[in-house]
Amino acid sequence: MITARANSNIAFIKYWGNLDDNLRIPANPSISMNLDGIHTTTSVRWDDRLASDKLVLNQTETTGQALERVSQHLDIIRQRAGIHTYAEVISSNNFPMGAGIASSASSFAALTVAAATAAGLTLSERELTTIARLGSGSASRSIPTGFVQWHQGTDHESSYAESITEPDHWDLRDVIAVVSHAHKEVGSRQGHTTANTSDLQAARVAGATKRLEVVKQAILNRDFATFADVVEYDSNLMHAVMMTSRPPLFYWQPATLTVMEKVRQWRQDGLEVCYTLDAGPNIHCICTAQAASTVAAELRQLDDVQDILIAKPGTGVLIIS
Ligand code: DP6
């Protein structure tokens, strides 16, 4: 049995929409930071005696869609390893699922590495990112360490992720303001397929590579002002696409807007903080380490904020036993 642990990640330039939904070749490249300590731990055991794959998710034996998605992913590993054996997968997250903290990213990163290693495969990090991508696009970015770029690519091999710099390069924090623990109704998987129904998607995609270069340089130069401006813009643009898709996807709640407005105000007042949101109502307040305690204290004052999680830049996936 092999156990792997992968951190979740938060995208600064977002992945939204695919050129190829099956292969998950994204509509644009993306960039993210792994979130230290917000992770999924997954153990995989291939067992000749099993008559089907088995999934234990957060201490509960799970069937249905979740098992199907895991089984499909195991099929890729089976094919690679030339085996027909079924596997037992035991997986747990240490954070709330389905609320804008990407659980599919850390889940499929950990599953890929645990399953491949347990099957005796020796794969390069680049190959692992492409396999993880087939399970969940953002999972490709949870394999390499620190700050990570997912190259768009044109086919399976060329759409891969790699680290642009180590976690300790820039002491940022993601202070996550949880305003809802509810499971989202429409997941990102379905959302990607309707991205093109928005007239705004083409405009978002057209500028994505340029924004990515600006954010990448801002990370490398530790230039918070430039970083904040583009990160907020890119998140707003993705949510504009979501809201104008058919059917429309509204992930923001009144509390989300309250926090976003506060964050913009704090930045105007001189605090190094900006926001970004994934496919959910919770707000990722990205700030410098110096600003983090003030940001957290201010967030705690807000009635709308139910919970706060704080993460620093994290490593890539690790095999822990
Ligand atoms: C809004 O990677 O969760 O978080 O490939 O269908 O699993 P699937 O989608 P997923 O999409 C992530 C969307 C996002 C933006 C991002 O993380 O880049």
mmCIF file of N, CA and C and ligand atoms in Angstrom, residues 9-16 18 24 30-32 69 100 102 104-105 108 133 135-139 141 150 184 188-190 192 238-239 242 277-279, ligand 1:
data_model
loop_
_atom_site.group_PDB
_atom_site.id
_atom_site.type_symbol
_atom_site.label_atom_id
_atom_site.label_comp_id
_atom_site.label_asym_id
_atom_site.label_seq_id
_atom_site.Cartn_x
_atom_site.Cartn_y
_atom_site.Cartn_z
ATOM 1 N N ASN A 9 -4.423 23.709 -4.423
ATOM 2 C CA ASN A 9 -3.749 24.903 -4.944
ATOM 3 C C ASN A 9 -4.781 25.975 -5.257
ATOM 4 N N ILE A 10 -4.302 27.220 -5.276
ATOM 5 C CA ILE A 10 -5.177 28.327 -5.661
ATOM 6 C C ILE A 10 -4.606 28.965 -6.927
ATOM 7 N N ALA A 11 -5.461 29.087 -7.939
ATOM 8 C CA ALA A 11 -4.999 29.652 -9.210
ATOM 9 C C ALA A 11 -5.010 31.170 -9.158
ATOM 10 N N PHE A 12 -3.958 31.770 -9.690
ATOM 11 C CA PHE A 12 -3.861 33.230 -9.836
ATOM 12 C C PHE A 12 -4.302 33.654 -11.230
ATOM 13 N N ILE A 13 -3.981 32.814 -12.226
ATOM 14 C CA ILE A 13 -4.579 32.937 -13.562
ATOM 15 C C ILE A 13 -5.380 31.658 -13.717
ATOM 16 N N LYS A 14 -6.678 31.789 -13.968
ATOM 17 C CA LYS A 14 -7.597 30.663 -13.839
ATOM 18 C C LYS A 14 -7.685 29.788 -15.068
ATOM 19 N N TYR A 15 -7.942 28.527 -14.806
ATOM 20 C CA TYR A 15 -8.302 27.542 -15.823
ATOM 21 C C TYR A 15 -9.823 27.511 -15.888
ATOM 22 N N TRP A 16 -10.387 27.876 -17.031
ATOM 23 C CA TRP A 16 -11.852 27.788 -17.166
ATOM 24 C C TRP A 16 -12.208 27.493 -18.613
ATOM 25 N N ASN A 18 -12.308 24.126 -21.722
ATOM 26 C CA ASN A 18 -11.346 23.232 -22.377
ATOM 27 C C ASN A 18 -11.436 23.345 -23.896
ATOM 28 N N ARG A 24 -8.918 17.122 -21.359
ATOM 29 C CA ARG A 24 -8.685 18.320 -20.546
ATOM 30 C C ARG A 24 -7.490 19.128 -21.055
ATOM 31 N N SER A 30 -2.514 28.284 -17.121
ATOM 32 C CA SER A 30 -2.863 28.844 -15.804
ATOM 33 C C SER A 30 -1.659 28.786 -14.873
ATOM 34 N N ILE A 31 -1.802 29.481 -13.751
ATOM 35 C CA ILE A 31 -0.682 29.556 -12.804
ATOM 36 C C ILE A 31 -1.270 29.536 -11.393
ATOM 37 N N SER A 32 -0.576 28.866 -10.475
ATOM 38 C CA SER A 32 -1.159 28.702 -9.138
ATOM 39 C C SER A 32 -0.086 28.570 -8.071
ATOM 40 N N ARG A 69 -15.520 8.155 -11.100
ATOM 41 C CA ARG A 69 -14.441 9.055 -11.548
ATOM 42 C C ARG A 69 -13.071 8.504 -11.119
ATOM 43 N N GLY A 100 -15.396 25.780 -2.911
ATOM 44 C CA GLY A 100 -14.451 26.716 -3.505
ATOM 45 C C GLY A 100 -13.017 26.477 -3.082
ATOM 46 N N ALA A 102 -10.504 23.782 -3.902
ATOM 47 C CA ALA A 102 -10.522 22.682 -4.862
ATOM 48 C C ALA A 102 -10.102 21.354 -4.244
ATOM 49 N N SER A 104 -10.791 18.493 -5.861
ATOM 50 C CA SER A 104 -10.414 17.606 -6.959
ATOM 51 C C SER A 104 -8.933 17.756 -7.284
ATOM 52 N N ALA A 105 -8.367 18.934 -7.071
ATOM 53 C CA ALA A 105 -6.948 19.150 -7.380
ATOM 54 C C ALA A 105 -6.071 18.256 -6.503
ATOM 55 N N PHE A 108 -6.910 14.244 -7.046
ATOM 56 C CA PHE A 108 -6.381 13.532 -8.216
ATOM 57 C C PHE A 108 -4.860 13.576 -8.280
ATOM 58 N N ARG A 133 -3.833 15.494 -14.777
ATOM 59 C CA ARG A 133 -4.693 16.406 -15.549
ATOM 60 C C ARG A 133 -5.920 15.702 -16.120
ATOM 61 N N GLY A 135 -7.575 13.417 -14.760
ATOM 62 C CA GLY A 135 -8.551 13.238 -13.673
ATOM 63 C C GLY A 135 -9.219 14.552 -13.314
ATOM 64 N N SER A 136 -8.429 15.600 -13.223
ATOM 65 C CA SER A 136 -8.932 16.941 -12.917
ATOM 66 C C SER A 136 -7.867 17.926 -13.367
ATOM 67 N N GLY A 137 -8.273 18.894 -14.173
ATOM 68 C CA GLY A 137 -7.286 19.812 -14.747
ATOM 69 C C GLY A 137 -6.378 20.428 -13.703
ATOM 70 N N SER A 138 -6.982 20.994 -12.656
ATOM 71 C CA SER A 138 -6.178 21.699 -11.658
ATOM 72 C C SER A 138 -5.280 20.753 -10.868
ATOM 73 N N ALA A 139 -5.545 19.443 -10.906
ATOM 74 C CA ALA A 139 -4.708 18.465 -10.188
ATOM 75 C C ALA A 139 -3.295 18.437 -10.755
ATOM 76 N N ARG A 141 -1.535 20.845 -11.396
ATOM 77 C CA ARG A 141 -0.747 21.899 -10.740
ATOM 78 C C ARG A 141 -0.408 21.568 -9.293
ATOM 79 N N TRP A 150 0.771 25.644 -15.483
ATOM 80 C CA TRP A 150 0.250 24.560 -16.325
ATOM 81 C C TRP A 150 0.287 25.081 -17.753
ATOM 82 N N LYS A 184 -21.442 22.998 -3.445
ATOM 83 C CA LYS A 184 -21.922 23.760 -4.596
ATOM 84 C C LYS A 184 -22.803 22.891 -5.503
ATOM 85 N N SER A 188 -17.121 22.461 -11.148
ATOM 86 C CA SER A 188 -16.342 23.061 -12.233
ATOM 87 C C SER A 188 -16.322 22.153 -13.453
ATOM 88 N N ARG A 189 -16.418 20.839 -13.245
ATOM 89 C CA ARG A 189 -16.368 19.918 -14.377
ATOM 90 C C ARG A 189 -17.457 20.263 -15.403
ATOM 91 N N GLN A 190 -18.661 20.489 -14.895
ATOM 92 C CA GLN A 190 -19.778 20.853 -15.764
ATOM 93 C C GLN A 190 -19.606 22.287 -16.279
ATOM 94 N N HIS A 192 -16.903 23.922 -17.007
ATOM 95 C CA HIS A 192 -15.959 24.032 -18.129
ATOM 96 C C HIS A 192 -16.666 23.821 -19.472
ATOM 97 N N MET A 238 -13.137 35.627 -14.941
ATOM 98 C CA MET A 238 -13.672 34.260 -14.971
ATOM 99 C C MET A 238 -15.103 34.236 -14.440
ATOM 100 N N HIS A 239 -15.351 34.996 -13.367
ATOM 101 C CA HIS A 239 -16.712 34.986 -12.808
ATOM 102 C C HIS A 239 -17.700 35.701 -13.739
ATOM 103 N N MET A 242 -18.620 33.027 -16.077
ATOM 104 C CA MET A 242 -19.541 32.101 -15.407
ATOM 105 C C MET A 242 -20.967 32.670 -15.372
ATOM 106 N N LEU A 277 -11.293 34.076 -6.437
ATOM 107 C CA LEU A 277 -12.331 33.091 -6.088
ATOM 108 C C LEU A 277 -12.369 31.981 -7.111
ATOM 109 N N ASP A 278 -12.537 30.757 -6.650
ATOM 110 C CA ASP A 278 -12.726 29.638 -7.560
ATOM 111 C C ASP A 278 -14.224 29.413 -7.778
ATOM 112 N N ALA A 279 -14.605 28.183 -8.106
ATOM 113 C CA ALA A 279 -16.019 27.921 -8.398
ATOM 114 C C ALA A 279 -16.791 27.710 -7.090
HETATM 115 C C1 DP6 B 1 -12.319 27.676 -10.980
HETATM 116 O O1 DP6 B 1 -9.725 21.431 -12.138
HETATM 117 O O2 DP6 B 1 -11.753 21.559 -10.667
HETATM 118 O O3 DP6 B 1 -10.858 26.316 -9.717
HETATM 119 O O4 DP6 B 1 -10.825 19.413 -14.525
HETATM 120 O O5 DP6 B 1 -13.282 19.382 -14.278
HETATM 121 O O6 DP6 B 1 -11.829 18.745 -12.320
HETATM 122 P P1 DP6 B 1 -11.990 19.589 -13.576
HETATM 123 O O7 DP6 B 1 -12.005 21.096 -13.111
HETATM 124 P P2 DP6 B 1 -11.151 21.796 -11.993
HETATM 125 O O8 DP6 B 1 -11.345 23.317 -12.408
HETATM 126 C C2 DP6 B 1 -10.780 24.342 -11.657
HETATM 127 C C3 DP6 B 1 -11.483 25.602 -11.928
HETATM 128 C C4 DP6 B 1 -11.124 26.742 -11.021
HETATM 129 C C5 DP6 B 1 -9.941 27.549 -11.565
HETATM 130 C C6 DP6 B 1 -8.571 26.948 -11.407
HETATM 131 O O9 DP6 B 1 -8.302 26.255 -10.405
HETATM 132 O O10 DP6 B 1 -7.732 27.227 -12.278
#
